[in-house]
């Protein structure tokens, strides 16, 4: 496998452009990570301070083993973030994570962002991609809208981890999904 430059590329789309996260994104990132509904839907339990978010934003574009993007609309407004994490070039796999900020959910931004990231993940390295074999994700059973989105894009349910997350006084399941490189080719044709 050829060496990969860990520089986060800009990925242009029709509704959103994915660009490397910058220090100036700290306030918009804070909106996402501090949103109670977003935290609930993603099962996020780690509480971060505004300062921690600002420190992370300043260095996110330089981290190896992952790619973090700000999802921006045409007017450069950040509407969320998406990441390709735990990138393993030897096994040719990674995990995708998405968080759309409050007020911007349900508008198709996340869908397009996932499509852009999957193209980067699966396209051959000589075409500017990573040439991965597998991209996985985790979605909670309390977030059926997200699960339906992922399935509509071609992700396959691979399993369920029962009662993996606690929300107030009730436990919820984690649903594991994945897409393989040959499934990506077929799924991509249906996105049009």
C-alpha positions as a Markdown table, in Angstrom:
| # | Residue | x | y | z |
|---|---|---|---|---|
| 1 | Unk | 0.0 | 0.0 | 0.0 |
| 2 | Unk | 1.5 | 3.4 | -1.0 |
| 3 | Unk | 2.2 | 6.0 | 1.6 |
| 4 | Unk | -0.7 | 8.4 | 2.3 |
| 5 | Unk | -0.3 | 12.1 | 2.9 |
| 6 | Unk | -2.5 | 12.8 | 5.9 |
| 7 | Unk | -3.4 | 16.2 | 4.7 |
| 8 | Unk | -7.2 | 16.6 | 4.8 |
| 9 | Unk | -8.4 | 17.4 | 1.2 |
| 10 | Unk | -11.3 | 19.7 | 0.4 |
| 11 | Unk | -14.2 | 17.7 | -1.1 |
| 12 | Unk | -16.6 | 19.9 | -3.1 |
| 13 | Unk | -20.3 | 18.9 | -3.4 |
| 14 | Unk | -23.5 | 20.5 | -4.7 |
| 15 | Unk | -25.0 | 21.4 | -1.3 |
| 16 | Unk | -21.9 | 21.2 | 0.9 |
| 17 | Unk | -18.2 | 21.5 | 0.6 |
| 18 | Unk | -16.1 | 19.5 | 3.1 |
| 19 | Unk | -13.0 | 21.4 | 4.1 |
| 20 | Unk | -10.4 | 20.8 | 6.8 |
| 21 | Unk | -11.5 | 21.9 | 10.3 |
| 22 | Unk | -9.8 | 25.1 | 11.3 |
| 23 | Unk | -9.3 | 26.9 | 14.6 |
| 24 | Unk | -12.0 | 29.4 | 13.6 |
| 25 | Unk | -14.5 | 26.6 | 13.6 |
| 26 | Unk | -14.4 | 26.2 | 17.4 |
| 27 | Unk | -17.7 | 28.0 | 18.0 |
| 28 | Unk | -19.6 | 26.0 | 15.4 |
| 29 | Unk | -18.1 | 22.8 | 16.7 |
| 30 | Unk | -19.1 | 23.7 | 20.2 |
| 31 | Unk | -22.7 | 24.1 | 18.9 |
| 32 | Unk | -22.6 | 20.5 | 17.7 |
| 33 | Unk | -20.9 | 18.8 | 20.7 |
| 34 | Unk | -22.8 | 20.6 | 23.3 |
| 35 | Unk | -26.3 | 20.0 | 21.7 |
| 36 | Unk | -28.3 | 17.7 | 24.0 |
| 37 | Unk | -30.3 | 16.1 | 21.2 |
| 38 | Unk | -27.2 | 15.5 | 19.1 |
| 39 | Unk | -25.4 | 14.0 | 22.1 |
| 40 | Unk | -28.4 | 11.8 | 22.8 |
| 41 | Unk | -28.7 | 10.6 | 19.1 |
| 42 | Unk | -25.0 | 9.7 | 18.9 |
| 43 | Unk | -24.6 | 8.3 | 22.4 |
| 44 | Unk | -21.8 | 10.8 | 23.2 |
| 45 | Unk | -21.1 | 10.7 | 26.9 |
| 46 | Unk | -17.8 | 12.6 | 27.0 |
| 47 | Unk | -18.3 | 16.2 | 28.2 |
| 48 | Unk | -15.9 | 18.6 | 26.7 |
| 49 | Unk | -15.2 | 22.2 | 27.6 |
| 50 | Unk | -15.3 | 25.0 | 25.1 |
| 51 | Unk | -11.5 | 25.3 | 25.6 |
| 52 | Unk | -10.9 | 21.7 | 24.8 |
| 53 | Unk | -13.0 | 22.0 | 21.6 |
| 54 | Unk | -11.0 | 25.1 | 20.6 |
| 55 | Unk | -7.7 | 23.3 | 21.2 |
| 56 | Unk | -8.9 | 20.3 | 19.1 |
| 57 | Unk | -10.1 | 22.5 | 16.3 |
| 58 | Unk | -6.7 | 24.2 | 16.0 |
| 59 | Unk | -5.0 | 20.8 | 15.5 |
| 60 | Unk | -7.6 | 18.6 | 13.8 |
| 61 | Unk | -6.3 | 19.0 | 10.3 |
| 62 | Unk | -2.8 | 17.7 | 11.4 |
| 63 | Unk | -3.9 | 14.5 | 13.1 |
| 64 | Unk | -2.6 | 11.3 | 11.5 |
| 65 | Unk | -4.9 | 8.2 | 11.2 |
| 66 | Unk | -8.0 | 10.3 | 10.6 |
| 67 | Unk | -9.6 | 13.0 | 8.4 |
| 68 | Unk | -11.9 | 15.6 | 9.9 |
| 69 | Unk | -14.0 | 17.9 | 7.8 |
| 70 | Unk | -16.2 | 20.9 | 8.4 |
| 71 | Unk | -19.4 | 20.6 | 6.4 |
| 72 | Unk | -20.0 | 24.1 | 4.9 |
| 73 | Unk | -22.7 | 25.5 | 2.7 |
| 74 | Unk | -22.2 | 27.7 | -0.3 |
| 75 | Unk | -22.0 | 30.8 | 2.0 |
| 76 | Unk | -19.2 | 29.0 | 4.0 |
| 77 | Unk | -21.5 | 28.5 | 7.0 |
| 78 | Unk | -20.5 | 25.4 | 8.9 |
| 79 | Unk | -23.5 | 23.1 | 9.4 |
| 80 | Unk | -21.7 | 20.1 | 11.0 |
| 81 | Unk | -18.7 | 17.9 | 10.9 |
| 82 | Unk | -17.8 | 14.5 | 9.5 |
| 83 | Unk | -14.8 | 12.3 | 10.1 |
| 84 | Unk | -13.2 | 9.3 | 8.7 |
| 85 | Unk | -11.6 | 7.8 | 11.9 |
| 86 | Unk | -9.4 | 4.8 | 12.8 |
| 87 | Unk | -8.1 | 4.7 | 9.3 |
| 88 | Unk | -6.0 | 1.5 | 8.9 |
| 89 | Unk | -4.3 | 1.4 | 5.6 |
| 90 | Unk | -2.9 | -2.1 | 6.2 |
| 91 | Unk | -6.3 | -3.6 | 6.6 |
| 92 | Unk | -7.8 | -0.9 | 4.3 |
| 93 | Unk | -10.6 | 0.0 | 6.7 |
| 94 | Unk | -12.0 | 3.0 | 8.6 |
| 95 | Unk | -15.0 | 4.3 | 10.5 |
| 96 | Unk | -17.2 | 7.2 | 9.5 |
| 97 | Unk | -18.8 | 9.6 | 12.0 |
| 98 | Unk | -21.2 | 12.4 | 11.3 |
| 99 | Unk | -22.7 | 15.2 | 13.4 |
| 100 | Unk | -25.0 | 17.8 | 11.9 |
| 101 | Unk | -25.5 | 20.9 | 14.0 |
| 102 | Unk | -28.9 | 21.9 | 15.4 |
| 103 | Unk | -31.1 | 23.7 | 12.9 |
| 104 | Unk | -29.5 | 22.0 | 9.9 |
| 105 | Unk | -30.6 | 18.4 | 10.3 |
| 106 | Unk | -32.9 | 16.8 | 7.8 |
| 107 | Unk | -31.8 | 19.0 | 4.9 |
| 108 | Unk | -29.6 | 16.6 | 3.0 |
| 109 | Unk | -26.3 | 18.0 | 4.1 |
| 110 | Unk | -25.3 | 14.8 | 6.0 |
| 111 | Unk | -26.3 | 12.6 | 3.1 |
| 112 | Unk | -24.1 | 14.5 | 0.6 |
| 113 | Unk | -21.3 | 14.7 | 3.1 |
| 114 | Unk | -21.3 | 10.9 | 3.6 |
| 115 | Unk | -21.3 | 10.4 | -0.2 |
| 116 | Unk | -18.3 | 12.7 | -0.6 |
| 117 | Unk | -16.4 | 10.9 | 2.2 |
| 118 | Unk | -17.2 | 7.4 | 0.8 |
| 119 | Unk | -15.9 | 8.5 | -2.6 |
| 120 | Unk | -12.6 | 9.7 | -1.0 |
| 121 | Unk | -12.4 | 6.5 | 1.1 |
| 122 | Unk | -13.0 | 4.0 | -1.7 |
| 123 | Unk | -11.5 | 5.6 | -4.7 |
| 124 | Unk | -8.1 | 4.3 | -5.7 |
| 125 | Unk | -5.1 | 6.1 | -4.3 |
| 126 | Unk | -3.8 | 7.1 | -7.7 |
| 127 | Unk | -7.2 | 8.9 | -8.2 |
| 128 | Unk | -6.7 | 10.9 | -4.9 |
| 129 | Unk | -8.6 | 8.5 | -2.6 |
| 130 | Unk | -7.5 | 6.0 | 0.0 |
| 131 | Unk | -8.5 | 2.8 | -1.8 |
| 132 | Unk | -10.1 | 1.3 | 1.3 |
| 133 | Unk | -11.9 | -2.1 | 1.3 |
| 134 | Unk | -14.3 | -1.3 | 4.2 |
| 135 | Unk | -16.0 | 1.6 | 5.9 |
| 136 | Unk | -18.0 | 1.0 | 9.0 |
| 137 | Unk | -20.1 | 3.0 | 11.4 |
| 138 | Unk | -22.3 | 2.8 | 14.5 |
| 139 | Unk | -25.8 | 4.1 | 14.9 |
| 140 | Unk | -28.0 | 3.9 | 17.9 |
| 141 | Unk | -31.4 | 2.3 | 17.9 |
| 142 | Unk | -32.9 | 5.5 | 19.1 |
| 143 | Unk | -31.9 | 7.2 | 15.9 |
| 144 | Unk | -33.9 | 5.3 | 13.2 |
| 145 | Unk | -33.7 | 8.3 | 10.8 |
| 146 | Unk | -29.9 | 8.1 | 10.7 |
| 147 | Unk | -30.1 | 4.3 | 10.3 |
| 148 | Unk | -32.5 | 4.7 | 7.4 |
| 149 | Unk | -30.1 | 7.3 | 5.8 |
| 150 | Unk | -27.1 | 5.0 | 6.1 |
| 151 | Unk | -29.1 | 2.0 | 4.6 |
| 152 | Unk | -30.4 | 4.1 | 1.7 |
| 153 | Unk | -26.7 | 4.9 | 0.9 |
| 154 | Unk | -25.8 | 1.2 | 0.8 |
| 155 | Unk | -24.6 | 0.4 | 4.3 |
| 156 | Unk | -25.5 | -3.1 | 5.4 |
| 157 | Unk | -26.5 | -3.9 | 9.0 |
| 158 | Unk | -23.8 | -6.2 | 10.3 |
| 159 | Unk | -25.0 | -6.7 | 13.9 |
| 160 | Unk | -26.4 | -5.3 | 17.1 |
| 161 | Unk | -24.7 | -4.7 | 20.4 |
| 162 | Unk | -27.5 | -4.9 | 22.9 |
| 163 | Unk | -28.1 | -2.2 | 25.5 |
| 164 | Unk | -24.7 | -0.5 | 24.8 |
| 165 | Unk | -25.7 | 3.0 | 25.6 |
| 166 | Unk | -27.5 | 4.5 | 28.6 |
| 167 | Unk | -29.9 | 7.5 | 27.9 |
| 168 | Unk | -31.3 | 8.7 | 31.3 |
| 169 | Unk | -32.6 | 5.5 | 32.8 |
| 170 | Unk | -33.0 | 3.4 | 29.7 |
| 171 | Unk | -30.5 | 1.4 | 27.7 |
| 172 | Unk | -30.4 | 1.4 | 23.9 |
| 173 | Unk | -28.7 | -0.8 | 21.3 |
| 174 | Unk | -25.9 | 0.0 | 19.0 |
| 175 | Unk | -26.3 | -1.1 | 15.4 |
| 176 | Unk | -23.1 | -1.8 | 13.5 |
| 177 | Unk | -23.2 | -1.1 | 9.7 |
| 178 | Unk | -20.6 | -1.4 | 7.0 |
| 179 | Unk | -20.0 | -1.0 | 3.4 |
| 180 | Unk | -17.4 | -2.9 | 1.3 |
| 181 | Unk | -15.6 | -1.6 | -1.8 |
| 182 | Unk | -17.7 | -3.7 | -4.2 |
| 183 | Unk | -20.9 | -2.7 | -2.4 |
| 184 | Unk | -19.8 | 1.0 | -2.8 |
| 185 | Unk | -19.6 | 0.6 | -6.6 |
| 186 | Unk | -23.2 | -0.6 | -6.7 |
| 187 | Unk | -24.5 | 1.9 | -4.2 |
| 188 | Unk | -22.9 | 4.8 | -5.9 |
| 189 | Unk | -24.8 | 4.0 | -9.1 |
| 190 | Unk | -28.1 | 4.3 | -7.2 |
| 191 | Unk | -27.3 | 7.7 | -5.7 |
| 192 | Unk | -27.9 | 9.6 | -8.9 |
